[in-house]
Amino acid sequence: MFRKLVMEEPDREAVATAVQRVAGMLQRPDQLDKVEQYLRREARKKASVEARLKAAIQSQLDGVRTGLNQLHNALNDVKDIQQSLGDVSKDWRQSINTIESLKDVKDAVVQHSQLAAAVENLKNIFSVPEIVRETQDLIEQGELLQAHRKLMDLECSRDDLMYEQYRMDSKNTHDMNLIQNYFGKVHPLSEELAKQLWMVIQRSIVTVRRDPTLLVSVVRIIEREEKVDRRMMDRKKQTGFIPPGRPKKWKVKMFDVLEKTVITRIEGSQADTRESDKMWLVRHLEIIRRYKVEDLIIVKNLMVQCFPPSYSIFNRVLDLYHQALSSRIQELASEELEANEIVSLLTWVLNTYQSVEMMGNPELIPEVNVKSLKPLLSQDIVDQLLHKYMATLRSNIIAWLRKALETDKKDWDKNTEPEADQDGYFQTTLPAIVFQMFEQNLQVAAQISDDLKKKVLHLCLQQMNTFLNRYAEEAQLYKDEHLRNRQLPACYVQYMIAIINNCQTFKESIVSLKRKYLRNEDDIMGFGSSPMDTTLDSIANDGCSSLLDEVFMDLEQHLNDLMTRKWLGGSNTVDTICVTIEDYFNDFAKIKTHYNQEMTIKAHRKVVTEYIKAIMQKRISFRNAEERKEGAEKMIKEAEQFKFLFKRLTSGFIEDTDGLCNTIIDIAEVLKLTDPSLLYLEVSTLVGRYPDLRDDHIAALLAVRGDASREMKQTIIETVEQSQRQQSAGYTPIFKDIIVPTVPSLSVPKLLK
């Protein structure tokens, strides 16, 4: 019943599918004509499906048949194996007693094996002393390969005998010791041979150039020993027996010897000490550089051919050198190094080490990649050294500047003039010494890094600023000391000129230094020099003022003679003044142009001002028109003398040298006036030209004329007070600082009173 239901379900599904397909094919009336065509197509499809189904079923039936045959054959094989195992088990039970009876045979076989080994080594055993002597002789003769071959024969005989004894009775230490004692001289031979090998390894750099075959022989011996070591270690894993002195590990010892050799070569390159040679560190580092480059080139070109590729001998030696060198550099860095030694060390570590002079040498490429090299010093140690260097350099610069200034001060008191530069300007060696010192330190810092260079430049400028303040103080003390006794120092003027010129040299050198060691304008602007420029200008201006004071102290008596009866009587006061000024300015020609021009302008103004002061001090009062005329003409003549003098002194750098002297001429015109009725007009004109002309100046001027009545003076002063004064844009006041000696005032209130 269940099978029937199962069969009916697919039938129903098939009928439903068929109905659906027929409905799809007969949706239109014209499709009824194609019914026969549809039937034939469906019949072909049905026949094709039935054929594929029959083929698939047949294939599965064939597979099942084959599988059944294989299972049947396997069953027969299992039965045969089971029967064979039963026969083997039966035979084994019967042979147990027979195996136990063969134990004596087994022992005899072992004994035979030992005796066979003894017989085989019998010749060697009896010839051990002779072989030992031959081996010793070969070692002494340097025939290392042959010596090693005989040594291996001795060791092989000993090891085989000890191994057989170990197999026979591993607990019999007496026989083992007997064998070992008999071969007792073998181990010292091995040690002696090893010493010879290590001597060759120590001198491998030299040996590989003179006798590379000797180095190859040593490497072959080490390789043989390495193979024996591996074989003995394998046998130990299997049997537990290891011959005495194994493993020798000569390959490891070889690299240990190489490491010690490199360390000795690095440390032994220090030929001098600080006490014997100030350049000891530079020489030490240079020897290290030369040794390392030469050795690595030899290893790359020659030694590599003497070692198996597995040794990577070049990389090993490179690492050994790096480790030894790093340790040595750290030792040096931990010492109490001086500033120049710190710079030498850092320059070598940070620059020279990776340059073409050392690890970047073309002969080491491509085996050495500079970019992959580890640093010789950690960044912390480098920073500590830089900090120490900057602190030491600061102290040194302060001391150097102090010493330079003291030396320069001693020159100021000399009785000989200072040296002149190529343009004839007086100067001392101070700027050259200071900036030569700065240059040296900056050049050294630039070799290390740009950052250190900027720090050193900042330090130099910072200390320069402090130094200039001290320089200003010393220049002032120099001036004060001179004023106590103007006869000393003998060359005061010349050295004060040199101090002034030094200021200009300092300014130019500061600018040059910044432009040389700073790459762009932003960096240059960042290192401002305004305070230093201000200090230098102050020193120079004070120096110029002190020199002008020197001039006018010498002229003081002559200036006091101006506008006096003595002057009017025909003295040559102005001639003396002009000669004195010209004489001084011949010396002042040694001052650099900028400051010289300023001094000339100040001297010009000072002379005219002193002349006008002499007028305003009312040292003379003209008695009549004839004296007024004579005095006025003398004033005009002397004003022309001043014009001529200062035109010559200015050499054309001032276009209007007449303006100041014209003030004297204008005053002379007022004094020269013969018609008193025009006096007001002249005074008004004078006030119009010189708006800073005060009432007391006018009163003093009228007093010098000597012919103005009280009423006239009052009228002129009142009128001038009421007039509106206008000062032109380019006018420089000259009467402003001229003080008139105190006299009864002619102001209006007093006159009225």
PDB file of N, CA, C and O in Angstrom, residues 290-330:
ATOM      1  N   ARG A 290      91.925  54.479   8.837  1.00  0.00           N
ATOM      2  CA  ARG A 290      92.785  53.857   7.833  1.00  0.00           C
ATOM      3  C   ARG A 290      92.855  52.342   8.026  1.00  0.00           C
ATOM      4  O   ARG A 290      92.743  51.585   7.062  1.00  0.00           O
ATOM      5  N   TYR A 291      93.007  51.903   9.256  1.00  0.00           N
ATOM      6  CA  TYR A 291      93.065  50.467   9.537  1.00  0.00           C
ATOM      7  C   TYR A 291      91.790  49.763   9.090  1.00  0.00           C
ATOM      8  O   TYR A 291      91.840  48.722   8.425  1.00  0.00           O
ATOM      9  N   LYS A 292      90.648  50.334   9.472  1.00  0.00           N
ATOM     10  CA  LYS A 292      89.390  49.643   9.183  1.00  0.00           C
ATOM     11  C   LYS A 292      89.133  49.552   7.686  1.00  0.00           C
ATOM     12  O   LYS A 292      88.740  48.491   7.181  1.00  0.00           O
ATOM     13  N   VAL A 293      89.345  50.650   6.981  1.00  0.00           N
ATOM     14  CA  VAL A 293      89.107  50.630   5.526  1.00  0.00           C
ATOM     15  C   VAL A 293      90.050  49.644   4.847  1.00  0.00           C
ATOM     16  O   VAL A 293      89.617  48.821   4.018  1.00  0.00           O
ATOM     17  N   GLU A 294      91.330  49.706   5.182  1.00  0.00           N
ATOM     18  CA  GLU A 294      92.298  48.797   4.562  1.00  0.00           C
ATOM     19  C   GLU A 294      91.964  47.341   4.873  1.00  0.00           C
ATOM     20  O   GLU A 294      91.991  46.482   3.979  1.00  0.00           O
ATOM     21  N   ASP A 295      91.630  47.066   6.126  1.00  0.00           N
ATOM     22  CA  ASP A 295      91.338  45.682   6.517  1.00  0.00           C
ATOM     23  C   ASP A 295      90.093  45.158   5.819  1.00  0.00           C
ATOM     24  O   ASP A 295      90.070  44.018   5.333  1.00  0.00           O
ATOM     25  N   LEU A 296      89.044  45.965   5.749  1.00  0.00           N
ATOM     26  CA  LEU A 296      87.809  45.505   5.115  1.00  0.00           C
ATOM     27  C   LEU A 296      87.999  45.282   3.611  1.00  0.00           C
ATOM     28  O   LEU A 296      87.415  44.355   3.040  1.00  0.00           O
ATOM     29  N   ILE A 297      88.792  46.127   2.990  1.00  0.00           N
ATOM     30  CA  ILE A 297      89.071  45.929   1.556  1.00  0.00           C
ATOM     31  C   ILE A 297      89.817  44.612   1.346  1.00  0.00           C
ATOM     32  O   ILE A 297      89.531  43.847   0.410  1.00  0.00           O
ATOM     33  N   ILE A 298      90.790  44.306   2.219  1.00  0.00           N
ATOM     34  CA  ILE A 298      91.535  43.039   2.115  1.00  0.00           C
ATOM     35  C   ILE A 298      90.599  41.864   2.349  1.00  0.00           C
ATOM     36  O   ILE A 298      90.649  40.852   1.625  1.00  0.00           O
ATOM     37  N   VAL A 299      89.732  41.980   3.354  1.00  0.00           N
ATOM     38  CA  VAL A 299      88.778  40.892   3.630  1.00  0.00           C
ATOM     39  C   VAL A 299      87.870  40.673   2.428  1.00  0.00           C
ATOM     40  O   VAL A 299      87.622  39.534   2.020  1.00  0.00           O
ATOM     41  N   LYS A 300      87.386  41.773   1.843  1.00  0.00           N
ATOM     42  CA  LYS A 300      86.455  41.670   0.708  1.00  0.00           C
ATOM     43  C   LYS A 300      87.117  41.053  -0.523  1.00  0.00           C
ATOM     44  O   LYS A 300      86.516  40.218  -1.212  1.00  0.00           O
ATOM     45  N   ASN A 301      88.351  41.453  -0.788  1.00  0.00           N
ATOM     46  CA  ASN A 301      89.000  41.025  -2.030  1.00  0.00           C
ATOM     47  C   ASN A 301      89.790  39.730  -1.901  1.00  0.00           C
ATOM     48  O   ASN A 301      89.933  39.004  -2.892  1.00  0.00           O
ATOM     49  N   LEU A 302      90.312  39.434  -0.709  1.00  0.00           N
ATOM     50  CA  LEU A 302      91.212  38.289  -0.567  1.00  0.00           C
ATOM     51  C   LEU A 302      90.706  37.245   0.423  1.00  0.00           C
ATOM     52  O   LEU A 302      90.615  36.056   0.092  1.00  0.00           O
ATOM     53  N   MET A 303      90.355  37.661   1.629  1.00  0.00           N
ATOM     54  CA  MET A 303      90.004  36.689   2.661  1.00  0.00           C
ATOM     55  C   MET A 303      88.742  35.911   2.331  1.00  0.00           C
ATOM     56  O   MET A 303      88.606  34.742   2.703  1.00  0.00           O
ATOM     57  N   VAL A 304      87.814  36.552   1.666  1.00  0.00           N
ATOM     58  CA  VAL A 304      86.559  35.875   1.317  1.00  0.00           C
ATOM     59  C   VAL A 304      86.833  34.609   0.501  1.00  0.00           C
ATOM     60  O   VAL A 304      86.116  33.603   0.622  1.00  0.00           O
ATOM     61  N   GLN A 305      87.894  34.631  -0.309  1.00  0.00           N
ATOM     62  CA  GLN A 305      88.224  33.478  -1.154  1.00  0.00           C
ATOM     63  C   GLN A 305      88.829  32.330  -0.349  1.00  0.00           C
ATOM     64  O   GLN A 305      88.891  31.200  -0.833  1.00  0.00           O
ATOM     65  N   CYS A 306      89.269  32.611   0.873  1.00  0.00           N
ATOM     66  CA  CYS A 306      89.918  31.587   1.692  1.00  0.00           C
ATOM     67  C   CYS A 306      88.948  30.895   2.633  1.00  0.00           C
ATOM     68  O   CYS A 306      89.324  29.914   3.292  1.00  0.00           O
ATOM     69  N   PHE A 307      87.731  31.385   2.740  1.00  0.00           N
ATOM     70  CA  PHE A 307      86.746  30.826   3.676  1.00  0.00           C
ATOM     71  C   PHE A 307      85.539  30.305   2.899  1.00  0.00           C
ATOM     72  O   PHE A 307      85.184  30.839   1.844  1.00  0.00           O
ATOM     73  N   PRO A 308      84.887  29.271   3.431  1.00  0.00           N
ATOM     74  CA  PRO A 308      83.649  28.790   2.795  1.00  0.00           C
ATOM     75  C   PRO A 308      82.579  29.874   2.829  1.00  0.00           C
ATOM     76  O   PRO A 308      82.551  30.697   3.759  1.00  0.00           O
ATOM     77  N   PRO A 309      81.672  29.893   1.852  1.00  0.00           N
ATOM     78  CA  PRO A 309      80.616  30.911   1.825  1.00  0.00           C
ATOM     79  C   PRO A 309      79.761  30.904   3.086  1.00  0.00           C
ATOM     80  O   PRO A 309      79.246  31.952   3.496  1.00  0.00           O
ATOM     81  N   SER A 310      79.614  29.720   3.697  1.00  0.00           N
ATOM     82  CA  SER A 310      78.765  29.623   4.888  1.00  0.00           C
ATOM     83  C   SER A 310      79.316  30.452   6.048  1.00  0.00           C
ATOM     84  O   SER A 310      78.579  30.793   6.975  1.00  0.00           O
ATOM     85  N   TYR A 311      80.599  30.773   6.012  1.00  0.00           N
ATOM     86  CA  TYR A 311      81.192  31.554   7.092  1.00  0.00           C
ATOM     87  C   TYR A 311      80.778  33.027   7.022  1.00  0.00           C
ATOM     88  O   TYR A 311      80.846  33.728   8.026  1.00  0.00           O
ATOM     89  N   SER A 312      80.369  33.505   5.850  1.00  0.00           N
ATOM     90  CA  SER A 312      80.030  34.939   5.656  1.00  0.00           C
ATOM     91  C   SER A 312      81.097  35.808   6.301  1.00  0.00           C
ATOM     92  O   SER A 312      80.817  36.701   7.117  1.00  0.00           O
ATOM     93  N   ILE A 313      82.348  35.515   5.949  1.00  0.00           N
ATOM     94  CA  ILE A 313      83.471  36.093   6.667  1.00  0.00           C
ATOM     95  C   ILE A 313      83.491  37.626   6.601  1.00  0.00           C
ATOM     96  O   ILE A 313      83.836  38.298   7.585  1.00  0.00           O
ATOM     97  N   PHE A 314      83.074  38.203   5.467  1.00  0.00           N
ATOM     98  CA  PHE A 314      83.105  39.667   5.371  1.00  0.00           C
ATOM     99  C   PHE A 314      82.113  40.294   6.348  1.00  0.00           C
ATOM    100  O   PHE A 314      82.456  41.231   7.084  1.00  0.00           O
ATOM    101  N   ASN A 315      80.890  39.772   6.377  1.00  0.00           N
ATOM    102  CA  ASN A 315      79.888  40.324   7.287  1.00  0.00           C
ATOM    103  C   ASN A 315      80.284  40.114   8.740  1.00  0.00           C
ATOM    104  O   ASN A 315      80.037  40.983   9.595  1.00  0.00           O
ATOM    105  N   ARG A 316      80.920  38.962   9.026  1.00  0.00           N
ATOM    106  CA  ARG A 316      81.348  38.704  10.396  1.00  0.00           C
ATOM    107  C   ARG A 316      82.430  39.699  10.830  1.00  0.00           C
ATOM    108  O   ARG A 316      82.371  40.265  11.922  1.00  0.00           O
ATOM    109  N   VAL A 317      83.405  39.889   9.956  1.00  0.00           N
ATOM    110  CA  VAL A 317      84.474  40.843  10.284  1.00  0.00           C
ATOM    111  C   VAL A 317      83.911  42.263  10.383  1.00  0.00           C
ATOM    112  O   VAL A 317      84.306  43.043  11.265  1.00  0.00           O
ATOM    113  N   LEU A 318      82.976  42.604   9.492  1.00  0.00           N
ATOM    114  CA  LEU A 318      82.347  43.926   9.540  1.00  0.00           C
ATOM    115  C   LEU A 318      81.641  44.139  10.874  1.00  0.00           C
ATOM    116  O   LEU A 318      81.764  45.199  11.505  1.00  0.00           O
ATOM    117  N   ASP A 319      80.900  43.114  11.333  1.00  0.00           N
ATOM    118  CA  ASP A 319      80.214  43.217  12.624  1.00  0.00           C
ATOM    119  C   ASP A 319      81.212  43.324  13.775  1.00  0.00           C
ATOM    120  O   ASP A 319      81.005  44.101  14.725  1.00  0.00           O
ATOM    121  N   LEU A 320      82.277  42.533  13.712  1.00  0.00           N
ATOM    122  CA  LEU A 320      83.289  42.584  14.776  1.00  0.00           C
ATOM    123  C   LEU A 320      83.921  43.969  14.858  1.00  0.00           C
ATOM    124  O   LEU A 320      84.122  44.514  15.950  1.00  0.00           O
ATOM    125  N   TYR A 321      84.235  44.538  13.696  1.00  0.00           N
ATOM    126  CA  TYR A 321      84.814  45.880  13.671  1.00  0.00           C
ATOM    127  C   TYR A 321      83.830  46.909  14.231  1.00  0.00           C
ATOM    128  O   TYR A 321      84.212  47.809  14.988  1.00  0.00           O
ATOM    129  N   HIS A 322      82.576  46.766  13.858  1.00  0.00           N
ATOM    130  CA  HIS A 322      81.575  47.730  14.324  1.00  0.00           C
ATOM    131  C   HIS A 322      81.421  47.651  15.839  1.00  0.00           C
ATOM    132  O   HIS A 322      81.375  48.688  16.523  1.00  0.00           O
ATOM    133  N   GLN A 323      81.351  46.436  16.381  1.00  0.00           N
ATOM    134  CA  GLN A 323      81.203  46.278  17.826  1.00  0.00           C
ATOM    135  C   GLN A 323      82.412  46.831  18.563  1.00  0.00           C
ATOM    136  O   GLN A 323      82.276  47.558  19.558  1.00  0.00           O
ATOM    137  N   ALA A 324      83.606  46.477  18.085  1.00  0.00           N
ATOM    138  CA  ALA A 324      84.825  46.948  18.736  1.00  0.00           C
ATOM    139  C   ALA A 324      84.940  48.468  18.644  1.00  0.00           C
ATOM    140  O   ALA A 324      85.309  49.146  19.620  1.00  0.00           O
ATOM    141  N   LEU A 325      84.610  49.002  17.473  1.00  0.00           N
ATOM    142  CA  LEU A 325      84.716  50.448  17.272  1.00  0.00           C
ATOM    143  C   LEU A 325      83.688  51.189  18.120  1.00  0.00           C
ATOM    144  O   LEU A 325      83.989  52.231  18.721  1.00  0.00           O
ATOM    145  N   SER A 326      82.457  50.653  18.183  1.00  0.00           N
ATOM    146  CA  SER A 326      81.417  51.276  18.996  1.00  0.00           C
ATOM    147  C   SER A 326      81.820  51.302  20.466  1.00  0.00           C
ATOM    148  O   SER A 326      81.655  52.322  21.152  1.00  0.00           O
ATOM    149  N   SER A 327      82.390  50.196  20.950  1.00  0.00           N
ATOM    150  CA  SER A 327      82.843  50.150  22.350  1.00  0.00           C
ATOM    151  C   SER A 327      83.945  51.168  22.596  1.00  0.00           C
ATOM    152  O   SER A 327      83.948  51.867  23.619  1.00  0.00           O
ATOM    153  N   ARG A 328      84.884  51.275  21.665  1.00  0.00           N
ATOM    154  CA  ARG A 328      85.991  52.211  21.822  1.00  0.00           C
ATOM    155  C   ARG A 328      85.494  53.654  21.806  1.00  0.00           C
ATOM    156  O   ARG A 328      85.938  54.494  22.606  1.00  0.00           O
ATOM    157  N   ILE A 329      84.577  53.956  20.904  1.00  0.00           N
ATOM    158  CA  ILE A 329      84.049  55.318  20.809  1.00  0.00           C
ATOM    159  C   ILE A 329      83.287  55.679  22.090  1.00  0.00           C
ATOM    160  O   ILE A 329      83.377  56.807  22.591  1.00  0.00           O
ATOM    161  N   GLN A 330      82.545  54.717  22.635  1.00  0.00           N
ATOM    162  CA  GLN A 330      81.832  54.978  23.884  1.00  0.00           C
ATOM    163  C   GLN A 330      82.804  55.223  25.032  1.00  0.00           C
ATOM    164  O   GLN A 330      82.553  56.062  25.906  1.00  0.00           O
TER     165      GLN A 330
END
